[in-house]
Coordinates of C-alpha atoms in Angstrom, one line a residue:
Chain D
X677 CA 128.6 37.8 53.9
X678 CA 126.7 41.3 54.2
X679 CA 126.4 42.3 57.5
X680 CA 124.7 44.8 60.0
X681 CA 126.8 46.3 63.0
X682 CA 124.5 47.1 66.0
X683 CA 125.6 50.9 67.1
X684 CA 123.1 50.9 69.9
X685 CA 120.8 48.4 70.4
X686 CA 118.1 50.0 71.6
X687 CA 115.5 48.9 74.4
X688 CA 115.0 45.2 74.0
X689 CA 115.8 44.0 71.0
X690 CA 116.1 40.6 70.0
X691 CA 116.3 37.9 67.2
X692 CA 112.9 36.4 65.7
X693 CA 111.3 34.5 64.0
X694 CA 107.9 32.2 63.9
X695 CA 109.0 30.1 67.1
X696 CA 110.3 26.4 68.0
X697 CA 106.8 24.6 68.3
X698 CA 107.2 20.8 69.4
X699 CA 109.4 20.6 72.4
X700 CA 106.3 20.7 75.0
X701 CA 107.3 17.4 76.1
X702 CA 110.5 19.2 77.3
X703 CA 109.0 22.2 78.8
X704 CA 110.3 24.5 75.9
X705 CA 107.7 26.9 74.8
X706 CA 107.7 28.0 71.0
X707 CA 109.3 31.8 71.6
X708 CA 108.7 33.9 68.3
X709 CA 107.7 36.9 67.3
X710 CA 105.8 38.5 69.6
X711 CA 103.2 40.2 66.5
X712 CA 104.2 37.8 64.0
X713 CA 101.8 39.1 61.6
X714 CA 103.9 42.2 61.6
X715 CA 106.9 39.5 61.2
X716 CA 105.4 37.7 58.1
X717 CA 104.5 41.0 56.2
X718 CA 107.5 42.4 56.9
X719 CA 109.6 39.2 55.2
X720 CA 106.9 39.4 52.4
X721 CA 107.6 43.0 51.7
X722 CA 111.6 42.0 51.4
X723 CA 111.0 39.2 49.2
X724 CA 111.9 36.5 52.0
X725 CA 110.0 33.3 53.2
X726 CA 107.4 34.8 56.3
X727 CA 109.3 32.8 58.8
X728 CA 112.6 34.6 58.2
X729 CA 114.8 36.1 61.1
X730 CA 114.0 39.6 62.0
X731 CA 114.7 42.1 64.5
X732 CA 112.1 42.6 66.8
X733 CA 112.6 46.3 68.6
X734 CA 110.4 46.9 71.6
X735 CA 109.2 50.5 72.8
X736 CA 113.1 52.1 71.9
X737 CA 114.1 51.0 68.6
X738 CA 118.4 51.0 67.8
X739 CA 120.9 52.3 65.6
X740 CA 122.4 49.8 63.1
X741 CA 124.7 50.7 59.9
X742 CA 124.9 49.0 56.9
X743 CA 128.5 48.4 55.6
X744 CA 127.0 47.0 52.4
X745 CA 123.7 47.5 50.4
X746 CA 120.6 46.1 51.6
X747 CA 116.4 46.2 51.1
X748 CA 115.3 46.7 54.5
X749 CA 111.9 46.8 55.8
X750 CA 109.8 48.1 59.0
X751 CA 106.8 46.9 59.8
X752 CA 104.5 46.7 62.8
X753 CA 104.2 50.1 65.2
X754 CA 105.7 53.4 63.7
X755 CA 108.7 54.1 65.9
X756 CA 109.8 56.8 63.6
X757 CA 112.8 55.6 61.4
X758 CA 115.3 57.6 59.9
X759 CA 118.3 56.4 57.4
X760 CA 120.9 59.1 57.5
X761 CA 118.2 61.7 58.6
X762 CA 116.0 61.0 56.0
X763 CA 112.1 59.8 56.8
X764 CA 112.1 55.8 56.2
X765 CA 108.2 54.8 55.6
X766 CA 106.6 51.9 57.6
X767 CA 105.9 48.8 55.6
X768 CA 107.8 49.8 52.8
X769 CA 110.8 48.2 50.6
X770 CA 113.4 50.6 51.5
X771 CA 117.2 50.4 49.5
X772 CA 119.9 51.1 51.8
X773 CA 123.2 51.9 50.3
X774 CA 126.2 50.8 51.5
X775 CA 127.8 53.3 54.5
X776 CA 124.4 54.5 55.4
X777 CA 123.0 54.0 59.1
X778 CA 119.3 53.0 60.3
X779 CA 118.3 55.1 63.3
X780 CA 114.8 53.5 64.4
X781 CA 113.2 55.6 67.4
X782 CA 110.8 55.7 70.2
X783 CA 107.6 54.0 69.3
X784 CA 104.6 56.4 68.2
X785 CA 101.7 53.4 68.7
X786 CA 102.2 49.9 70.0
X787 CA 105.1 47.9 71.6
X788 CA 107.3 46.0 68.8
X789 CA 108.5 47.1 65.3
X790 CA 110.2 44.8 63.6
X791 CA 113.4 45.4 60.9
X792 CA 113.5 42.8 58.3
X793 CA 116.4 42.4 55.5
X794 CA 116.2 41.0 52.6
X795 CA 117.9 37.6 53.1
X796 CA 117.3 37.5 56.7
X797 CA 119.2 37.3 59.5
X798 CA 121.6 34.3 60.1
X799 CA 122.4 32.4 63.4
X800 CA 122.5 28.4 64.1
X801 CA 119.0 27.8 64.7
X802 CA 118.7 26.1 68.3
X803 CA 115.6 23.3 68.3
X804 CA 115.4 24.5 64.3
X805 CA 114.6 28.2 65.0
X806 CA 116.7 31.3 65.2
X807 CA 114.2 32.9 68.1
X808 CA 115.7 34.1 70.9
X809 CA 114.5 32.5 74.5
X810 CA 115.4 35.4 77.2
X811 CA 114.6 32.9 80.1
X812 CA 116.9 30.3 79.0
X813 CA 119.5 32.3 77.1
X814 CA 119.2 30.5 74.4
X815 CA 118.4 30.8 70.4
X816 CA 118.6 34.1 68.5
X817 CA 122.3 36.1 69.1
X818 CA 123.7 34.3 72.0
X819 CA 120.4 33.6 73.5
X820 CA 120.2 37.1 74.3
X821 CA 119.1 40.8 73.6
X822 CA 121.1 43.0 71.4
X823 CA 124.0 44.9 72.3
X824 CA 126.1 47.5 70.9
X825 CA 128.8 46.0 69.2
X826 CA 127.0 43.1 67.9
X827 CA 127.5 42.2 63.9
X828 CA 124.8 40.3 62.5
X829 CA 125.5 38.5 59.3
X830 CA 122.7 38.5 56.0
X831 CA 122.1 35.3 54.5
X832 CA 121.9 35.2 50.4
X833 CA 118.3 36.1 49.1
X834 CA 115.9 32.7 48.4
X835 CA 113.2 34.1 46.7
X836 CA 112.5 37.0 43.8
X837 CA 111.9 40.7 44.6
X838 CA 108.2 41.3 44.8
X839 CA 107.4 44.1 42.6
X840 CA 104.5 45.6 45.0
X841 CA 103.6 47.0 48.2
X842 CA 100.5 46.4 50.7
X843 CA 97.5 47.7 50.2
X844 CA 96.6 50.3 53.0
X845 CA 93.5 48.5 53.4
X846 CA 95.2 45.1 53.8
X847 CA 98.1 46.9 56.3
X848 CA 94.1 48.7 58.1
X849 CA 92.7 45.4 58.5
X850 CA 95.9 43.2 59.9
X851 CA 95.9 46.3 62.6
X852 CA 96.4 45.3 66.3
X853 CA 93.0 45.6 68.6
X854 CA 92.6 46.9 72.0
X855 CA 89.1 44.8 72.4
X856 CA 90.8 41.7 72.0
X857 CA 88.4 39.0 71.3
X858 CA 88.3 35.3 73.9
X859 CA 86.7 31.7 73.7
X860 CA 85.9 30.5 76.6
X861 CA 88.8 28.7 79.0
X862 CA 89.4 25.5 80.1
X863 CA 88.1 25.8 83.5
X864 CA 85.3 28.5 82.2
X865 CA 82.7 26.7 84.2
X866 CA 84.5 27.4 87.6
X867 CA 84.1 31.1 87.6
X868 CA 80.5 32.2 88.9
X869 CA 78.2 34.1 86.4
X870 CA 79.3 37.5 88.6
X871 CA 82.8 37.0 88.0
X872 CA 82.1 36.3 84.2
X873 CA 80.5 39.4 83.4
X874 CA 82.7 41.8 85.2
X875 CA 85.4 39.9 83.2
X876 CA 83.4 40.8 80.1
X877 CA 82.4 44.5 81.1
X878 CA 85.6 45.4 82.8
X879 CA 88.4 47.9 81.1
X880 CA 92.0 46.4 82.2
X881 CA 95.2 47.8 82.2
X882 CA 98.1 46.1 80.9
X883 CA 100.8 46.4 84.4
X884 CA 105.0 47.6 84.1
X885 CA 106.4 44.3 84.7
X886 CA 104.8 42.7 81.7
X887 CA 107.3 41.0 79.5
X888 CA 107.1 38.0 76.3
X889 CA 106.7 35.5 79.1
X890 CA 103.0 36.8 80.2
X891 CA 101.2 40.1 80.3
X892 CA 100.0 40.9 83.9
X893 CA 96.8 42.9 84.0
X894 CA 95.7 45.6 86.2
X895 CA 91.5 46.5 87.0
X896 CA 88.4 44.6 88.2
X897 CA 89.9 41.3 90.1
X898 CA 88.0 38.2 89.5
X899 CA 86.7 36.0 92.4
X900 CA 86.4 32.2 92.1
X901 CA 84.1 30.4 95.0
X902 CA 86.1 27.5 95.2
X903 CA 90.2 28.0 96.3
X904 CA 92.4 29.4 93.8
X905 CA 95.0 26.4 92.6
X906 CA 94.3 23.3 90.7
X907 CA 96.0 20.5 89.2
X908 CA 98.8 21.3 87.4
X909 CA 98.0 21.3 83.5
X910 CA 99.7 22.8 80.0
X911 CA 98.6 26.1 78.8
X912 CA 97.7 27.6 75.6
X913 CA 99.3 30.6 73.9
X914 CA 97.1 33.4 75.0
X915 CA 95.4 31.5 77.6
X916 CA 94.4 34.6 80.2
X917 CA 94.7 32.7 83.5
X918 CA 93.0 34.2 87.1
X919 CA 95.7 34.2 89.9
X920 CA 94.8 33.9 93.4
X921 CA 94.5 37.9 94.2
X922 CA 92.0 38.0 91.1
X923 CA 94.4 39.5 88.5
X924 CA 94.5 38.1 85.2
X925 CA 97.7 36.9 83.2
X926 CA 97.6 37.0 79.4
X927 CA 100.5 33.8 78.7
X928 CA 102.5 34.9 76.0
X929 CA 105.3 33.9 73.6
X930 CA 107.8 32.7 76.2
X931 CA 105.2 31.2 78.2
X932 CA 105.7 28.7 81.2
X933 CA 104.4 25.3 79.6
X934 CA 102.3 24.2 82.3
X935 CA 101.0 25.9 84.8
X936 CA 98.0 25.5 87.8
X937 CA 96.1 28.8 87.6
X938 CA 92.0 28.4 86.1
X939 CA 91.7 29.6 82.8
X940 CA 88.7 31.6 82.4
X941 CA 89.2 32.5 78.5
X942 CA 91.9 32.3 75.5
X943 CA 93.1 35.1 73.1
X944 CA 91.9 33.9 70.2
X945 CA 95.0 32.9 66.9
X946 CA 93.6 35.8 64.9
X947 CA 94.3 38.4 67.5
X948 CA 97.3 37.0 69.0
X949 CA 99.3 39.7 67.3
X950 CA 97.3 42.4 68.7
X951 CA 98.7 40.9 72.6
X952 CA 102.0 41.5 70.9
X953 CA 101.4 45.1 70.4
X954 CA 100.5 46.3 73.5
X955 CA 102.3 48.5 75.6
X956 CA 102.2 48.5 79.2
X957 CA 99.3 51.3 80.5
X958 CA 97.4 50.4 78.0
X959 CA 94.0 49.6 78.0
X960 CA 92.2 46.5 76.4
X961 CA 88.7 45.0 77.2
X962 CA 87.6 40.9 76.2
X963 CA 85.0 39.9 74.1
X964 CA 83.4 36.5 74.0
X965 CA 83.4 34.8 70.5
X966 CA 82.2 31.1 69.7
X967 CA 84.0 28.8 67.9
X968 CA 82.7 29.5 64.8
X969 CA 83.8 32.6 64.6
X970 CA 87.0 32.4 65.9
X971 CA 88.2 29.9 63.3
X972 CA 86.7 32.6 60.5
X973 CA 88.6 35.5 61.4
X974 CA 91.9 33.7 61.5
X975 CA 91.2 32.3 58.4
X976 CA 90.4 35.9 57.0
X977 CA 93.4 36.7 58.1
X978 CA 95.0 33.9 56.9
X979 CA 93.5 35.0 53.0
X980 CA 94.4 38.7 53.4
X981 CA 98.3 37.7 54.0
X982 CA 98.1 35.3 51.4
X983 CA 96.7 36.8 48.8
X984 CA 99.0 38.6 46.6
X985 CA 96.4 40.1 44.6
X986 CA 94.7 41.8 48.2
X987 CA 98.2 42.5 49.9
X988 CA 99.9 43.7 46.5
X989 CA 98.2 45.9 44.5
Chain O
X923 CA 100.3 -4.6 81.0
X924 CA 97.6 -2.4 81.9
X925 CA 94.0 -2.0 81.4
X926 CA 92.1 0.7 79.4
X927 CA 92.3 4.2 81.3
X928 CA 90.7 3.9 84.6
X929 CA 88.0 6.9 84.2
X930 CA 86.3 7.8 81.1
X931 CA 88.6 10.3 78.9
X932 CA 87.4 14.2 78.8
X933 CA 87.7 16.7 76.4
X934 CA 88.2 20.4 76.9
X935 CA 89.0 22.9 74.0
X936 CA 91.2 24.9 75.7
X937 CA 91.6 27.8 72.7
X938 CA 90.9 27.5 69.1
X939 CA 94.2 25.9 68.7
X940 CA 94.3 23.9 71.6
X941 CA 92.2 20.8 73.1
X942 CA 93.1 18.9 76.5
X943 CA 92.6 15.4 77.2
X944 CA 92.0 14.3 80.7
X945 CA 92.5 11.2 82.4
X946 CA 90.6 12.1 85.6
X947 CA 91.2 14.6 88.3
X948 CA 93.2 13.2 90.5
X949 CA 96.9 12.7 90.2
X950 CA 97.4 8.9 90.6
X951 CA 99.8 6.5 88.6
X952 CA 97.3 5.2 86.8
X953 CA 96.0 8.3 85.2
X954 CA 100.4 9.3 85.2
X955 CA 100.8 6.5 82.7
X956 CA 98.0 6.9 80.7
X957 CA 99.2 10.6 79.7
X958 CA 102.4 8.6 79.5
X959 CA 100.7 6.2 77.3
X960 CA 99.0 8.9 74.7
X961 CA 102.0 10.7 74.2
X962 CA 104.4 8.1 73.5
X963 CA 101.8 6.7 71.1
X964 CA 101.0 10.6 69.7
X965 CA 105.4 10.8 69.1
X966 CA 105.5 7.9 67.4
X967 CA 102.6 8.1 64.8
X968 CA 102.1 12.0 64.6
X969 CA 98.8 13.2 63.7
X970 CA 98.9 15.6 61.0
X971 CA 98.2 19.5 62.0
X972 CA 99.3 18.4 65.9
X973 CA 101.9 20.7 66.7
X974 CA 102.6 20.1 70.4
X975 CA 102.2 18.1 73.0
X976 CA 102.2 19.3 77.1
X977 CA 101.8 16.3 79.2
X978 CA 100.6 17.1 83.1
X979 CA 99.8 15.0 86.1
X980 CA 96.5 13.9 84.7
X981 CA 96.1 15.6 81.4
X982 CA 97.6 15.9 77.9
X983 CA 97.1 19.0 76.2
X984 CA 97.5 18.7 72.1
X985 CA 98.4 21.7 70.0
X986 CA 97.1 22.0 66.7
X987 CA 97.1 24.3 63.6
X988 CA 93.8 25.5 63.0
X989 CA 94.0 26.0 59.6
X990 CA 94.8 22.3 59.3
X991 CA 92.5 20.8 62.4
X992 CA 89.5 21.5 64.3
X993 CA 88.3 20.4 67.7
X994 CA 86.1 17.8 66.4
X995 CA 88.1 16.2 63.9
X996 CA 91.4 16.0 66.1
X997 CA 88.5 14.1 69.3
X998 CA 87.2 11.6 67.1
X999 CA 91.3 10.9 66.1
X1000 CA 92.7 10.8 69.4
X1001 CA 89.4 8.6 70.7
X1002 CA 91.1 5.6 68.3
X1003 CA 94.5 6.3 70.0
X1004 CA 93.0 6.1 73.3
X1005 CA 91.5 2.5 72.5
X1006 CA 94.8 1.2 71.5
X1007 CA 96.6 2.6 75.0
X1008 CA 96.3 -0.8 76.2
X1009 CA 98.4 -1.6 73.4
X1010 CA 101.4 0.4 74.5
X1011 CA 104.0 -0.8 76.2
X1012 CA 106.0 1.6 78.4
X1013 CA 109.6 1.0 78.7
X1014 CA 111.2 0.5 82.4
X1015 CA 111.4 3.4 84.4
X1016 CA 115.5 4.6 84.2
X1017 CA 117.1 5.5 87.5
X1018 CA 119.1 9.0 87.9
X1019 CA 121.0 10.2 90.4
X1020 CA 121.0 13.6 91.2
X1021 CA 124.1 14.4 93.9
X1022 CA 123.3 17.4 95.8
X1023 CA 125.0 19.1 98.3
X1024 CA 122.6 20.0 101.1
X1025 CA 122.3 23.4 103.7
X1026 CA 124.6 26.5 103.8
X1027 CA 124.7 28.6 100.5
X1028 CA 124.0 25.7 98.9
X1029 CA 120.3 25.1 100.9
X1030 CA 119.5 28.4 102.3
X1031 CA 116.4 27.2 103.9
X1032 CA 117.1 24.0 105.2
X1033 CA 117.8 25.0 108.9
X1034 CA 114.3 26.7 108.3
X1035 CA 112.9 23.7 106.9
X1036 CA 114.3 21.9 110.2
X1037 CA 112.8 23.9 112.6
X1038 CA 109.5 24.0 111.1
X1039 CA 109.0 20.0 111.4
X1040 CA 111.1 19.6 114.9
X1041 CA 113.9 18.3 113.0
X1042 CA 117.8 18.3 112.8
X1043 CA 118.9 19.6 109.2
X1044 CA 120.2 15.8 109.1
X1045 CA 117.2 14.3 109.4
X1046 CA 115.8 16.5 106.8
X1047 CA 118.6 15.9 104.4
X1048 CA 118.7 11.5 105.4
X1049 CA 114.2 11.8 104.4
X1050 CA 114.7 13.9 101.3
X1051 CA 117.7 11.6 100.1
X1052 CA 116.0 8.1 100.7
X1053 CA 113.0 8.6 98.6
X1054 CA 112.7 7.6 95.2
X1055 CA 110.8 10.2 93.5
X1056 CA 108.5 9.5 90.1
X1057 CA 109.1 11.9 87.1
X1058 CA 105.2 12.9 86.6
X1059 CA 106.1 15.5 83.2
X1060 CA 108.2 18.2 82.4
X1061 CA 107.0 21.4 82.6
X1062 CA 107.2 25.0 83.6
X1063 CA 110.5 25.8 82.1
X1064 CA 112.4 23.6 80.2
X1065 CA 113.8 20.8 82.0
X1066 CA 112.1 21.3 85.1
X1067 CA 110.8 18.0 86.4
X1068 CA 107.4 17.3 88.2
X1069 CA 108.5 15.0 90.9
X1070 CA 106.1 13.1 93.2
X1071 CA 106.6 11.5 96.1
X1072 CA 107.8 13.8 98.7
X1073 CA 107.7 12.1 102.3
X1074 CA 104.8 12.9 104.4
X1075 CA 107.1 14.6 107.0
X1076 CA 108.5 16.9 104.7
X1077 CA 105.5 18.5 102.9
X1078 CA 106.1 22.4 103.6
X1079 CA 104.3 25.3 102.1
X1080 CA 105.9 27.9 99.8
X1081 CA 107.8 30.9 100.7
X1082 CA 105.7 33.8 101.9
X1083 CA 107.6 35.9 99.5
X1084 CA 109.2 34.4 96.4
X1085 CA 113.0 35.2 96.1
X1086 CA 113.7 37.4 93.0
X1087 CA 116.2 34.6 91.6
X1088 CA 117.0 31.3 92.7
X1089 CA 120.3 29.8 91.2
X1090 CA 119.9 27.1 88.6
X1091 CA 120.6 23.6 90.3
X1092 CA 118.6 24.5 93.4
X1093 CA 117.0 21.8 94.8
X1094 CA 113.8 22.9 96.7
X1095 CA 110.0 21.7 97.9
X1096 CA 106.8 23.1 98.2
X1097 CA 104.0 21.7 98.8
X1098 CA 104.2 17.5 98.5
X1099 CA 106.7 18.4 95.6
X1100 CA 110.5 18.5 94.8
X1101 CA 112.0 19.9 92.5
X1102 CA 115.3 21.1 90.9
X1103 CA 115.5 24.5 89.2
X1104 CA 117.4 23.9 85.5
X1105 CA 117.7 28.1 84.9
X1106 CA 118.0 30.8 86.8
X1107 CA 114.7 31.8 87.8
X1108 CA 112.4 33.7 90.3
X1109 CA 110.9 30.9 92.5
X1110 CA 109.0 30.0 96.2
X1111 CA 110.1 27.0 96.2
X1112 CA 112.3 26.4 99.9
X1113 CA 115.7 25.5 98.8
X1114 CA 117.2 22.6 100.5
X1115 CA 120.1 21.9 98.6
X1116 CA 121.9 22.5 94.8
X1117 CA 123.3 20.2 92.4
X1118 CA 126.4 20.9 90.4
X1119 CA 125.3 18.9 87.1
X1120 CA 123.4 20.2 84.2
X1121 CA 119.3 19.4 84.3
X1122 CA 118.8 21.4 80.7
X1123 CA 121.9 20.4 78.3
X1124 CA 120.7 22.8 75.2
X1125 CA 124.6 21.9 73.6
X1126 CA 123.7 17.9 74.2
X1127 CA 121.1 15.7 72.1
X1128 CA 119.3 14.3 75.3
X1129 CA 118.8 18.0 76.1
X1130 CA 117.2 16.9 79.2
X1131 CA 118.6 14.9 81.8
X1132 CA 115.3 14.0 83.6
X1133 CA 112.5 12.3 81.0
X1134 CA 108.7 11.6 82.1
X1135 CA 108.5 8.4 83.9
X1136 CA 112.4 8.5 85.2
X1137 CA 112.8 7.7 88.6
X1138 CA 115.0 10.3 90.7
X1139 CA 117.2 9.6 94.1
X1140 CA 118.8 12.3 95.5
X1141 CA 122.3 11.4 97.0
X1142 CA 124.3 13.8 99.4
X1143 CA 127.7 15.2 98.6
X1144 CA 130.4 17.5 100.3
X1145 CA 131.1 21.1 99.0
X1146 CA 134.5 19.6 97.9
X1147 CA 133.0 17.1 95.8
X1148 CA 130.2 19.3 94.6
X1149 CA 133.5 21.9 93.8
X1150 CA 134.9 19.0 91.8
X1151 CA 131.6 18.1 89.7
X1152 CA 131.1 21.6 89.2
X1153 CA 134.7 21.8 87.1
X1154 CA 134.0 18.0 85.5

């Protein structure tokens, strides 16, 4: 079986894919890629299902060599990719010949890049995904981040080379977003009108200890009249929760399952990838979207990674 | 047998993938076994587009795929199951053991627990070891069990500060709760005690040893016998 040996393994980088749903009853959250868009049009690019298992590289990509040919591909933030010193394009098909060595850099935009191969990577899924779960140790390569030495095996190709590339505009309009756009939360209603708009009008900044479990936020702190827990209840992915000093948490990909925090609004599916982009420092805002339009944009989305005819052209 | 739930059912949308169902606002048994009740009804006859299910004290929240379900589609569904929830018969509650040895390194905070309720740490450890205790949901991280029914004389708040990692097996309370921690995690919890057996089994079937509705006794053991389970 092909293989790639890990030379350095960069920051944090683990094994991906689209996540374990279903064991909420167990307190197991889904995992995943943390921009799975970036995921899905990588394994497109490479000719495998979306879901395939990819490395996901955060802020410090690694150093990997190929001891036999492959068709790689790099897709979400540009963290400057070389293959034996030579340039490698972001959310291309690139060959790699056999001998030749990967060097992915520091990241140039947002927080993850991911390498997919064409086959994709093989481990026994754990709860039927290959996603790593840092918490828990478990899924992914030994239920933990990359290190040097590692060899990750290739599976056989399932699928027919795709004989096209993205369309920029397609790559332009699956972007990330810094103004990341909210429904309203479960316990919405608790937070006075006050508290709701300096939500809305406030500029946060995403805090250091931010990780796949949540994405702690730093700016304006929100103020509820009534005291700060409630009953225990499960959360939603991107559910942005209020703790008791006032900060929000955006839950993430390796959330806690349950949690007693008021939710005041909810990333909404379409820009979930954009949460997986951002670094810490950086700045985002909120803006309130109904329903309505919520379910429209994911299902724009939804067409423009579809459609063969809008992604390759 | 048990009647409809209680209080009227609510619905929340919680995100555009999301919706939670409560049964009140109050944690009681009553509204405990009609989350109960939903889910075991929602695992046996899936609806399609649900993807996951997160059972609380008093609520159930469903997970859905949006390109598959909406809001209103998946209420006027789960309003049917609700009517049948008289229909569903829970099985009896299973009883698990838990052995735990209590204090030292084991239960770093039990002579501070002790002090703060005018206790000996053997009083502490006889209360905390003759209750049964109800399996409300698992939650949090996996395997970590929601256990009510703390006594009265132990209810202790959290840790001022949280320690940076608590080791997995620690038995602690907060609050009216108990609790043992299944992974290595930070926590606040005051840590009376730590088991030597597995709570989250990922290499076993029954990956869980603790299941929504179990009921859990705690039962003391020595170092030397928590030594010997540790190697079992």
């Amino acid at each position: 079986m092909n293989e790639i040996r890990v030379q350095s393994p960069g920051l944090l980088t683990t094994l991906q894919d689209l996540g374990r749903d279903g064991f909420g009853p167990l307190g197991v959250s889904a995992s995943g890629a943390a921009d799975p868009i970036s995921l899905r049009l990588g394994n497109l690019l490479v000719g495998n299902p979306q879901g395939a298992a990819a490395l996901e590289m955060t802020l410090l990509g690694g150093t990997f060599l190929f001891p036999q040919s492959a068709l790689i591909a790099l897709t979400g933030s540009d963290f400057g990719a070389a293959l034996d010193g030579q340039g490698v394009a972001s959310a291309t098909a690139t060959n790699v010949s056999p001998g030749q060595t990967l060097h992915v850099g520091s990241t140039r935009s947002g927080a993850r890049c991911y390498l997919c191969v064409r086959g994709g990577i093989v481990v026994k899924p754990f709860l039927g995904s290959a996603s790593t779960h840092l918490l828990t140790g478990l899924g992914g390569y030994e239920g933990r981040a990359l290190r040097k030495g590692d060899v990750l095996r290739i599976g056989p190709p399932v699928a027919p080379l795709p004989e096209n590339r993205p369309t920029a505009t397609a790559i332009e309009q699956l972007a990330p977003r810094k103004l990341l756009r909210v429904t309203p939360g479960p316990q919405n209603d608790s937070f006075p009108q006050p508290a709701l708009h300096a939500f809305y009008t406030s500029t946060y900044r995403v805090a250091e200890d931010s990780n796949r479990m949540g994405l702690r936020l730093e700016g304006h702190p929100i103020m509820r009249e009534a005291g700060g827990e409630m009953i225990t209840e499960g959360v939603s992915l991107g559910a942005i929760q209020i703790t008791v000093g006032g900060l929000p948490i955006i839950l993430f990909v390796e959330q806690q399952t349950t949690g007693g925090y008021a939710k005041i609004a909810n990333v909404i599916s379409a820009d979930l990838h954009s949460v997986g982009q951002l670094r810490p420092r950086d700045e985002i805002r909120f803006e309130p979207v109904d329903w309505e339009t919520a379910r429209s944009l994911l299902l724009a989305q939804e067409k423009l990674l579809a459609s063969e005819d809008t992604l390759f052209k | 047998m048990s009647a409809a739930p209680a209080e009227p059912v609510q619905f929340k949308r919680a995100s555009d993938r999301s919706l939670l169902i409560y049964f009140g606002h109050k944690i009681t048994r009553q509204a405990h076994e009609d989350v109960r009740r939903l889910l075991c009804l929602l695992e046996l006859e899936p609806i399609p587009g649900v993807r996951n299910l997160h059972p609380a004290y008093c609520s159930l929240l469903v997970t859905f795929d949006p390109l598959q379900s909406h809001h209103d589609r998946l209420e006027k569904i789960l309003l049917q199951y609700i009517g049948r929830l008289d229909k569903v018969a829970l099985p009896e509650p299973r009883e698990v053991e838990i052995p735990v040895c209590y204090g030292g390194d084991y239960g770093p905070d039990l002579i501070d627990v002790s002090s703060l309720h005018g206790m000996t740490p053997e009083q502490v450890i006889a209360l905390h070891s003759s209750s049964s205790y109800l399996v409300y949901f698992l939650g949090f991280v996996p395997g970590f069990a929601y256990l009510g029914g703390l006594p009265e004389a132990l209810v202790t708040p959290r840790l001022a500060t949280p320690r940076r990692k608590v080791p997995f097996g620690s038995v602690g309370i907060a609050g009216n709760q108990t609790g043992v921690y299944p992974v290595s995690t930070p926590g606040g919890w005051r840590l009376l005690g730590r088991t030597p057996i597995s709570i989250f089994r990922p290499e076993r079937k029954d990956l869980s040893l603790l299941a929504i509705g179990d009921s859990v006794r705690f039962a003391p053991i020595s170092p030397t016998q928590f030594a010997a389970l540790e190697r079992a």
